[in-house]
Short mmCIF file of C-alpha atoms in Angstrom, two decimals:
data_model
loop_
_atom_site.label_atom_id
_atom_site.label_comp_id
_atom_site.label_asym_id
_atom_site.label_seq_id
_atom_site.Cartn_x
_atom_site.Cartn_y
_atom_site.Cartn_z
CA MET A 1245 31.75 1.35 7.15
CA ARG A 1246 30.37 3.20 4.14
CA THR A 1247 27.23 5.25 4.99
CA LEU A 1248 24.26 5.55 2.60
CA ASP A 1249 22.69 8.88 2.10
CA VAL A 1250 19.24 6.99 1.98
CA ALA A 1251 18.10 3.54 2.87
CA ILE A 1252 14.72 2.66 1.54
CA VAL A 1253 12.99 -0.05 3.18
CA GLY A 1254 10.54 -1.80 0.78
CA ALA A 1255 10.78 -2.38 -2.87
CA GLY A 1256 7.20 -2.03 -4.00
CA PRO A 1257 5.87 0.97 -6.13
CA TYR A 1258 6.75 3.83 -3.62
CA GLY A 1259 10.09 2.49 -2.73
CA LEU A 1260 11.27 1.82 -6.36
CA SER A 1261 9.79 5.22 -7.47
CA LEU A 1262 11.57 7.07 -4.69
CA ALA A 1263 14.90 5.31 -5.66
CA ALA A 1264 14.47 6.40 -9.31
CA GLU A 1265 13.68 9.91 -8.20
CA LEU A 1266 16.78 10.01 -5.90
CA ASP A 1267 18.96 9.02 -8.64
CA ARG A 1268 18.73 12.34 -10.40
CA HIS A 1269 20.26 14.01 -7.28
CA SER A 1270 23.42 11.80 -7.29
CA LEU A 1271 22.86 10.39 -3.73
CA ASP A 1272 24.18 7.11 -2.48
CA VAL A 1273 20.90 5.22 -2.18
CA CYS A 1274 19.86 1.69 -1.91
CA VAL A 1275 16.33 0.23 -1.86
CA PHE A 1276 16.09 -3.12 0.13
CA GLY A 1277 13.56 -5.93 -0.09
CA SER A 1278 12.21 -8.40 -2.68
CA ALA A 1279 10.82 -6.14 -5.53
CA MET A 1280 7.04 -6.08 -5.85
CA ALA A 1281 6.80 -9.17 -3.56
CA PHE A 1282 3.39 -7.89 -2.34
CA TRP A 1283 2.06 -8.15 -5.90
CA ARG A 1284 3.66 -11.45 -6.43
CA ASP A 1285 2.81 -13.23 -3.15
CA ASN A 1286 -0.54 -11.76 -1.74
CA MET A 1287 -2.71 -11.52 -4.66
CA PRO A 1288 -5.15 -14.41 -5.43
CA PRO A 1289 -5.08 -16.00 -9.11
CA GLY A 1290 -6.75 -13.94 -11.59
CA THR A 1291 -6.63 -10.44 -9.82
CA LYS A 1292 -6.66 -7.35 -11.73
CA LEU A 1293 -5.94 -3.74 -10.64
CA LYS A 1294 -8.88 -1.51 -10.12
CA SER A 1295 -6.82 1.38 -11.36
CA ASP A 1296 -6.53 1.42 -15.02
CA GLY A 1297 -3.35 1.82 -17.15
CA GLN A 1298 -3.29 5.49 -17.29
CA SER A 1299 -3.25 5.59 -13.26
CA SER A 1300 -0.77 2.89 -12.57
CA ASP A 1301 2.59 4.42 -13.50
CA LEU A 1302 5.62 4.07 -11.28
CA PRO A 1303 6.88 7.69 -11.40
CA ALA A 1304 10.35 8.37 -12.43
CA PRO A 1305 12.44 11.50 -13.67
CA GLY A 1306 12.11 12.47 -17.26
CA ALA A 1307 10.58 10.05 -19.67
CA GLY A 1308 10.97 7.40 -16.91
CA PHE A 1309 9.39 3.96 -17.78
CA PRO A 1310 5.68 4.29 -17.83
CA ILE A 1311 3.51 1.23 -17.95
CA SER A 1312 2.29 2.44 -21.63
CA ARG A 1313 5.84 1.70 -22.93
CA TYR A 1314 6.07 -1.59 -20.94
CA GLN A 1315 2.83 -2.75 -22.63
CA THR A 1316 3.81 -1.51 -26.00
CA GLU A 1317 7.06 -3.31 -25.78
CA THR A 1318 5.70 -6.52 -24.62
CA THR A 1319 2.13 -6.71 -26.32
CA GLY A 1320 2.53 -4.04 -29.21
CA THR A 1321 -0.43 -2.06 -27.84
CA PHE A 1322 -1.41 0.13 -25.01
CA GLU A 1323 -5.18 0.54 -23.92
CA ALA A 1324 -5.38 3.22 -21.20
CA THR A 1325 -8.58 1.87 -19.70
CA ARG A 1326 -7.85 -1.88 -19.97
CA PRO A 1327 -7.76 -3.51 -16.44
CA ILE A 1328 -4.08 -4.63 -15.77
CA PRO A 1329 -3.58 -8.21 -14.47
CA VAL A 1330 -1.65 -8.12 -11.20
CA THR A 1331 1.02 -10.75 -12.79
CA GLU A 1332 1.53 -7.93 -15.53
CA PHE A 1333 1.83 -5.11 -13.08
CA TYR A 1334 4.28 -7.33 -11.12
CA ASP A 1335 6.51 -7.95 -14.26
CA TYR A 1336 6.27 -4.15 -14.97
CA GLY A 1337 7.69 -3.26 -11.63
CA LEU A 1338 10.63 -5.71 -12.05
CA ARG A 1339 11.49 -4.12 -15.60
CA PHE A 1340 11.04 -0.59 -13.94
CA ARG A 1341 13.52 -1.49 -11.22
CA ASP A 1342 16.15 -2.97 -13.82
CA ARG A 1343 15.86 0.14 -15.92
CA VAL A 1344 15.66 3.15 -13.84
CA VAL A 1345 16.61 2.15 -10.23
CA PRO A 1346 20.30 2.58 -9.66
CA ARG A 1347 20.78 0.30 -6.71
CA ALA A 1348 18.46 -2.42 -5.28
CA ASP A 1349 19.16 -5.10 -2.76
CA PRO A 1350 16.77 -8.07 -2.51
CA ARG A 1351 17.69 -8.67 1.19
CA MET A 1352 15.03 -7.95 3.64
CA VAL A 1353 15.59 -5.52 6.43
CA ARG A 1354 15.49 -7.15 9.92
CA ASP A 1355 16.14 -4.26 12.10
CA VAL A 1356 16.48 -0.41 12.06
CA ARG A 1357 17.94 1.56 15.05
CA GLN A 1358 19.41 4.91 15.78
CA ALA A 1359 23.08 5.24 16.26
CA GLY A 1360 23.86 8.83 16.98
CA SER A 1361 22.49 11.08 14.05
CA ASP A 1362 22.48 8.05 11.77
CA PHE A 1363 20.74 4.69 11.67
CA ILE A 1364 21.96 0.99 11.67
CA VAL A 1365 20.10 -1.12 9.25
CA THR A 1366 20.55 -4.92 9.84
CA LEU A 1367 19.66 -7.15 6.88
CA ASP A 1368 18.29 -10.75 6.95
CA ASP A 1369 21.80 -12.22 6.51
CA GLY A 1370 22.95 -10.58 9.70
CA SER A 1371 24.91 -7.99 7.87
CA HIS A 1372 24.73 -4.18 8.61
CA VAL A 1373 24.68 -0.95 6.62
CA THR A 1374 24.81 2.70 8.01
CA ALA A 1375 22.39 5.24 6.59
CA ARG A 1376 21.88 9.14 7.20
CA ASN A 1377 18.18 8.78 6.39
CA VAL A 1378 15.75 5.82 6.35
CA VAL A 1379 12.53 5.62 4.32
CA ILE A 1380 9.93 3.02 5.16
CA ALA A 1381 7.84 2.16 2.23
CA VAL A 1382 6.39 -1.23 3.27
CA GLY A 1383 2.70 -1.07 1.85
CA VAL A 1384 -0.21 -2.70 3.59
CA ALA A 1385 1.04 -6.21 4.21
CA SER A 1386 2.10 -5.49 7.65
CA PHE A 1387 -1.24 -3.98 8.77
CA PRO A 1388 -4.19 -6.50 8.28
CA HIS A 1389 -7.08 -5.75 10.38
CA LEU A 1390 -9.40 -8.46 12.09
CA PRO A 1391 -12.45 -6.82 13.62
CA GLU A 1392 -14.58 -8.44 16.46
CA PRO A 1393 -15.91 -10.98 16.58
CA LEU A 1394 -13.45 -12.44 14.03
CA ALA A 1395 -10.46 -11.54 16.10
CA GLY A 1396 -11.73 -13.74 18.75
CA LEU A 1397 -11.81 -16.90 16.82
CA PRO A 1398 -9.27 -19.51 17.87
CA ALA A 1399 -6.05 -19.79 15.72
CA GLY A 1400 -6.60 -21.71 12.48
CA TYR A 1401 -10.19 -20.87 12.12
CA VAL A 1402 -9.57 -17.47 10.38
CA SER A 1403 -7.23 -15.86 8.09
CA HIS A 1404 -6.83 -12.43 6.56
CA SER A 1405 -7.17 -12.03 2.87
CA VAL A 1406 -3.69 -10.55 2.64
CA GLN A 1407 -2.41 -14.08 3.07
CA TYR A 1408 -3.60 -15.04 -0.35
CA GLY A 1409 -1.72 -15.62 -2.92
CA PRO A 1410 -2.44 -19.15 -3.52
CA VAL A 1411 -5.71 -20.54 -2.14
CA ALA A 1412 -5.33 -24.14 -3.06
CA ALA A 1413 -5.02 -25.01 0.70
CA LEU A 1414 -8.71 -24.10 1.11
CA ALA A 1415 -10.01 -26.05 -1.99
CA GLY A 1416 -12.80 -28.60 -0.92
CA LYS A 1417 -13.61 -26.65 2.34
CA ARG A 1418 -16.64 -24.44 3.19
CA VAL A 1419 -15.30 -20.97 3.30
CA ALA A 1420 -16.97 -17.80 4.40
CA VAL A 1421 -15.50 -14.56 2.98
CA VAL A 1422 -16.36 -11.49 5.10
CA GLY A 1423 -16.21 -8.28 3.24
CA ALA A 1424 -17.56 -6.46 0.19
CA GLY A 1425 -14.49 -4.76 -1.34
CA ALA A 1426 -12.07 -5.75 -4.14
CA SER A 1427 -10.06 -8.11 -1.70
CA ALA A 1428 -13.11 -9.84 -0.65
CA ILE A 1429 -14.49 -10.39 -4.17
CA ASP A 1430 -10.97 -11.26 -5.72
CA VAL A 1431 -10.37 -13.94 -2.89
CA ALA A 1432 -13.87 -15.28 -3.20
CA ALA A 1433 -13.64 -15.71 -6.85
CA ALA A 1434 -10.36 -17.58 -6.56
CA LEU A 1435 -11.79 -19.81 -3.92
CA HIS A 1436 -14.80 -20.77 -5.94
CA GLU A 1437 -12.62 -21.33 -9.00
CA ALA A 1438 -10.18 -23.54 -6.93
CA GLY A 1439 -13.09 -25.75 -5.82
CA ALA A 1440 -13.90 -24.34 -2.38
CA ASP A 1441 -17.70 -23.97 -1.35
CA THR A 1442 -17.48 -20.28 -1.02
CA GLN A 1443 -19.93 -17.65 0.30
CA ILE A 1444 -19.72 -14.02 0.99
CA ILE A 1445 -21.02 -12.28 4.10
CA THR A 1446 -21.27 -8.67 4.41
CA ARG A 1447 -23.23 -5.87 6.34
CA ARG A 1448 -23.61 -3.92 3.17
CA ALA A 1449 -26.88 -3.99 1.56
CA THR A 1450 -25.41 -4.63 -1.95
CA ILE A 1451 -21.84 -5.12 -3.66
CA ALA A 1452 -21.09 -1.89 -5.09
CA PHE A 1453 -18.94 -2.92 -8.23
CA HIS A 1454 -17.28 0.05 -10.11
CA HIS A 1455 -18.71 1.06 -13.39
CA PRO A 1456 -17.05 0.05 -16.59
CA PRO A 1457 -15.04 3.01 -18.10
CA ALA A 1458 -16.91 5.09 -20.65
CA ARG A 1459 -16.70 8.41 -22.31
CA ARG A 1460 -18.54 10.92 -20.18
CA PRO A 1461 -20.31 13.82 -21.35
CA LEU A 1462 -18.57 17.18 -20.56
CA ARG A 1463 -21.34 18.31 -18.20
CA HIS A 1464 -20.86 15.15 -16.18
CA ARG A 1465 -17.08 15.69 -16.03
CA VAL A 1466 -17.69 19.13 -14.92
CA ARG A 1467 -19.91 18.03 -12.13
CA ARG A 1468 -17.66 15.07 -11.11
CA PRO A 1469 -14.19 15.39 -12.59
CA ASP A 1470 -12.15 12.27 -13.26
CA THR A 1471 -8.96 11.55 -11.15
CA GLY A 1472 -6.53 8.62 -10.89
CA ILE A 1473 -8.58 7.43 -7.87
CA GLY A 1474 -12.16 7.94 -8.97
CA GLY A 1475 -14.63 10.65 -9.90
CA GLY A 1476 -15.81 13.68 -7.88
CA TRP A 1477 -14.53 17.03 -6.69
CA ASP A 1478 -13.64 15.63 -3.25
CA LEU A 1479 -11.54 13.01 -4.78
CA TRP A 1480 -10.07 15.52 -7.31
CA PHE A 1481 -8.80 17.54 -4.33
CA TYR A 1482 -7.36 14.28 -2.43
CA ALA A 1483 -5.63 13.20 -5.59
CA ASN A 1484 -4.03 16.47 -6.65
CA PHE A 1485 -3.33 18.33 -3.31
CA PRO A 1486 -2.13 16.00 -0.66
CA GLN A 1487 0.08 18.75 0.59
CA LEU A 1488 -3.06 20.90 1.33
CA PHE A 1489 -4.79 17.86 2.83
CA HIS A 1490 -1.95 17.70 5.22
CA ALA A 1491 -2.97 21.22 6.45
CA LEU A 1492 -6.27 20.14 7.67
CA PRO A 1493 -6.93 19.34 11.37
CA GLU A 1494 -5.84 16.02 12.33
CA ALA A 1495 -9.31 14.67 13.57
CA MET A 1496 -10.83 15.89 10.24
CA ARG A 1497 -7.98 14.10 8.19
CA LEU A 1498 -8.51 10.88 10.24
CA ARG A 1499 -12.35 10.91 9.64
CA ILE A 1500 -11.90 11.60 5.74
CA VAL A 1501 -9.43 8.70 5.43
CA ALA A 1502 -11.73 6.44 7.36
CA ASN A 1503 -14.77 7.13 5.23
CA THR A 1504 -13.43 7.72 1.72
CA LEU A 1505 -13.26 5.22 -1.03
CA GLY A 1506 -14.98 2.33 0.79
CA ALA A 1507 -15.72 -1.20 -0.50
CA ALA A 1508 -15.90 -1.24 -4.33
CA PRO A 1509 -14.73 -4.15 -6.40
CA GLY A 1510 -13.81 -3.74 -9.97
CA TRP A 1511 -16.56 -4.02 -12.53
CA PHE A 1512 -14.74 -6.89 -14.49
CA MET A 1513 -15.31 -9.14 -11.37
CA ARG A 1514 -19.10 -9.25 -11.84
CA GLU A 1515 -18.74 -12.31 -14.31
CA ARG A 1516 -16.66 -14.13 -11.84
CA ILE A 1517 -18.88 -13.67 -8.86
CA GLU A 1518 -22.62 -13.08 -9.62
CA GLY A 1519 -24.53 -16.31 -10.13
CA ARG A 1520 -21.55 -18.38 -9.02
CA VAL A 1521 -20.74 -17.29 -5.41
CA PRO A 1522 -23.67 -16.92 -2.96
CA MET A 1523 -23.71 -13.36 -1.32
CA ARG A 1524 -25.30 -12.79 1.99
CA THR A 1525 -25.67 -9.13 2.04
CA GLY A 1526 -27.15 -6.80 4.87
CA MET A 1527 -26.05 -9.08 7.49
CA THR A 1528 -25.09 -8.16 11.10
CA MET A 1529 -22.87 -10.69 12.83
CA LEU A 1530 -24.39 -11.42 16.23
CA ALA A 1531 -21.86 -13.93 17.19
CA VAL A 1532 -19.05 -16.02 15.60
CA THR A 1533 -17.63 -19.13 17.28
CA GLY A 1534 -15.08 -21.81 16.41
CA ALA A 1535 -15.13 -25.24 17.91
CA ASN A 1536 -14.37 -28.82 16.72
CA GLY A 1537 -13.12 -27.59 13.29
CA VAL A 1538 -16.38 -25.66 12.40
CA VAL A 1539 -17.13 -21.78 12.57
CA THR A 1540 -20.59 -21.01 13.55
CA PHE A 1541 -22.02 -17.61 12.36
CA ASP A 1542 -25.21 -16.35 14.13
CA LEU A 1543 -26.53 -13.64 11.59
CA ARG A 1544 -29.31 -11.07 11.66
CA ASP A 1545 -30.63 -9.56 8.26
CA ARG A 1546 -32.05 -6.19 7.59
CA GLN A 1547 -35.58 -7.54 8.16
CA GLY A 1548 -34.59 -8.77 11.59
CA ALA A 1549 -34.72 -12.50 10.61
CA LYS A 1550 -31.80 -14.54 12.19
CA HIS A 1551 -29.71 -17.00 10.41
CA GLN A 1552 -27.14 -19.61 11.37
CA ILE A 1553 -24.54 -20.95 9.08
CA GLU A 1554 -21.62 -23.25 9.52
CA VAL A 1555 -18.30 -23.12 7.64
CA ASP A 1556 -14.79 -24.82 7.96
CA HIS A 1557 -12.85 -21.46 7.68
CA VAL A 1558 -13.24 -17.80 7.46
CA VAL A 1559 -11.35 -15.48 5.26
CA ALA A 1560 -11.60 -11.77 6.54
CA ALA A 1561 -11.31 -9.25 3.80
CA THR A 1562 -11.68 -6.60 6.45
CA GLY A 1563 -9.13 -4.12 5.25
CA PHE A 1564 -5.90 -2.74 6.94
CA ARG A 1565 -5.15 -0.39 9.87
CA PRO A 1566 -1.63 1.34 9.55
CA ASP A 1567 0.00 0.96 13.00
CA VAL A 1568 3.52 2.10 13.76
CA ALA A 1569 3.68 -0.50 16.53
CA ARG A 1570 3.39 -3.26 13.92
CA LEU A 1571 6.41 -2.35 11.92
CA ASP A 1572 8.59 -5.31 13.35
CA MET A 1573 11.67 -3.94 11.65
CA LEU A 1574 11.77 -0.95 13.84
CA ASP A 1575 13.86 -1.04 17.11
CA PRO A 1576 11.37 -0.75 19.85
CA ALA A 1577 13.20 2.30 21.35
CA LEU A 1578 13.06 3.93 17.86
CA ALA A 1579 9.34 3.12 17.36
CA ALA A 1580 8.48 4.60 20.92
CA GLY A 1581 9.92 7.93 19.75
CA ILE A 1582 7.59 8.21 16.85
CA ARG A 1583 4.64 10.56 17.58
CA THR A 1584 1.40 9.14 16.07
CA ALA A 1585 -2.07 10.21 14.90
CA GLY A 1586 -4.19 7.40 16.01
CA THR A 1587 -1.95 4.46 15.30
CA ALA A 1588 -0.36 5.78 12.21
CA PRO A 1589 2.64 8.16 12.38
CA ALA A 1590 2.18 11.88 12.40
CA LEU A 1591 4.31 13.03 9.43
CA SER A 1592 5.64 16.40 8.67
CA ARG A 1593 4.92 18.06 5.18
CA ARG A 1594 7.98 16.33 3.90
CA PHE A 1595 6.88 12.83 5.11
CA GLU A 1596 9.28 12.94 8.19
CA THR A 1597 8.38 11.28 11.33
CA SER A 1598 9.16 12.90 14.72
CA VAL A 1599 12.34 10.95 14.62
CA ARG A 1600 14.79 13.07 12.58
CA GLY A 1601 15.89 11.36 9.44
CA LEU A 1602 13.24 8.74 9.57
CA TYR A 1603 10.49 8.98 6.89
CA MET A 1604 7.42 6.95 5.82
CA ILE A 1605 5.51 6.86 2.65
CA GLY A 1606 2.79 4.84 0.86
CA PRO A 1607 -0.48 3.71 2.62
CA ILE A 1608 1.02 4.41 6.16
CA ALA A 1609 1.01 8.00 5.20
CA ALA A 1610 -2.61 8.20 4.29
CA PRO A 1611 -3.80 9.69 7.75
CA SER A 1612 -1.39 12.51 7.14
CA PHE A 1613 -1.81 13.03 3.22
CA GLY A 1614 -5.16 11.59 2.31
CA PRO A 1615 -6.77 8.60 0.61
CA VAL A 1616 -4.50 8.92 -2.43
CA MET A 1617 -1.73 7.36 -0.36
CA ARG A 1618 -3.57 4.02 -0.58
CA PHE A 1619 -2.96 3.71 -4.36
CA VAL A 1620 -0.04 3.55 -6.60
CA PHE A 1621 -1.24 6.88 -8.05
CA GLY A 1622 -0.22 8.44 -4.79
CA ALA A 1623 3.57 8.04 -5.63
CA ARG A 1624 3.44 10.71 -8.14
CA SER A 1625 2.77 13.32 -5.73
CA THR A 1626 5.05 11.79 -2.89
CA THR A 1627 8.45 10.70 -4.45
CA PRO A 1628 9.52 13.92 -6.19
CA ILE A 1629 8.74 16.00 -3.19
CA LEU A 1630 10.62 13.62 -0.79
CA ALA A 1631 13.57 13.33 -3.37
CA ARG A 1632 14.09 17.03 -3.50
CA HIS A 1633 13.86 17.31 0.43
CA LEU A 1634 16.37 14.51 0.95
CA ALA A 1635 18.70 15.92 -1.41
CA ALA A 1636 18.60 19.33 0.19
CA GLN A 1637 19.00 17.69 3.52
CA CYS A 1638 22.08 15.79 2.44
CA GLU A 1639 23.59 18.74 0.76
CA ARG A 1640 23.21 20.78 4.08
CA ALA A 1641 24.91 17.93 6.10
CA LYS A 1642 28.23 17.82 3.81
CA PRO A 1643 29.84 20.84 5.67
CA ALA A 1644 29.07 19.42 8.93
CA ALA A 1645 30.47 15.88 8.11
CA ALA A 1646 33.57 17.58 6.71
CA LEU A 1647 34.03 19.67 9.78
CA ARG A 1648 33.82 16.55 11.88
CA ARG A 1649 36.44 14.80 9.65
CA VAL A 1650 38.74 17.86 10.10
CA GLY A 1651 38.31 17.80 13.79
CA GLN A 1652 39.02 14.19 14.22
CA ALA A 1653 42.30 14.57 12.20
CA ALA A 1654 43.38 17.57 14.33
CA TYR A 1655 43.21 15.47 17.55
CA ARG A 1656 45.26 12.53 16.18
CA GLN A 1657 48.62 12.15 17.75
CA PRO A 1658 51.69 12.24 15.44
CA GLY A 1659 52.41 8.89 13.87
CA GLU A 1660 48.79 7.87 14.10
#
């Protein structure tokens, strides 16, 4: 059986970018999974990226295939600050794959397990491949978080925003969207436009929409420099120096990731929400119960007044929590050998887990490398570093593999 140098599990922005970077090192690499499937299947109609064009490139060696070239080829123009529709970003990812990714396999990975110093990767059709190294690049879809008391609702009364995609199944129903971030606002707008009686419930005092892009005076840019993930010296550090972030104490890293870049919908969503979808801000959920097809919220506002509302369904836009235990494609014995920081993997400076040869990149790496890993922009500081490391590892492994082959030949009997 042929052995891959690197098997990449997940064909989103990080997985595709890493495959493109590894191509320059002449390794035997394959990226597995339906390309850009999260952006195709898990985004409500009308969604746009919060990051603008200049922050949404998929990195690749040399000239690569930046989104500016894609937009110029498809529309004739490129506007660096124009919000990018998710449908456009999905198509860009497919064209990136076709142009700069040497080998992509749309089959999904069902199981990854160790076999000596290598890994056996089982695909959804039951076939197997062997790989010396495996990189998990699966994004956030595996990690939806349901906080209490929503987690206690019976099945069928609550869903997570990551499940939408199409929202037509909730048309005509009374729906409460819990949350105040981009996911909450995106799905609430799509539900309202699909004919659902929609309202937003959040503990935050206001919905903190991003400001529209504008040319900032030099003195403002010095005080709060622009980055691919927002403005400010703290974000400048997180965006540009994830390797230094990795050197911070673990408890500090976890605290920063938990409290940086909170709920902030895109500025362009105001017109789809304000005056159209009721927003119950500053609310504390005292209790949430579901029975007889109705979800009842008991709420308290910031003035202490109590409110009770009833809806048919709840959509929880309550974020994601990376968790090694929820990576269903990992063999339980393999997952049990991964050291964690909280529930996320504790990664080396080269994105390696405590299992030699097993790496993880993308949002699951945020507790080790900072908030930038939650964004496409983080791929630019991830994939070149990991590609160089993997190339060096594979190069060092060649003499050992050759010696094993020589040894095996020496012990063959004549005539074998």
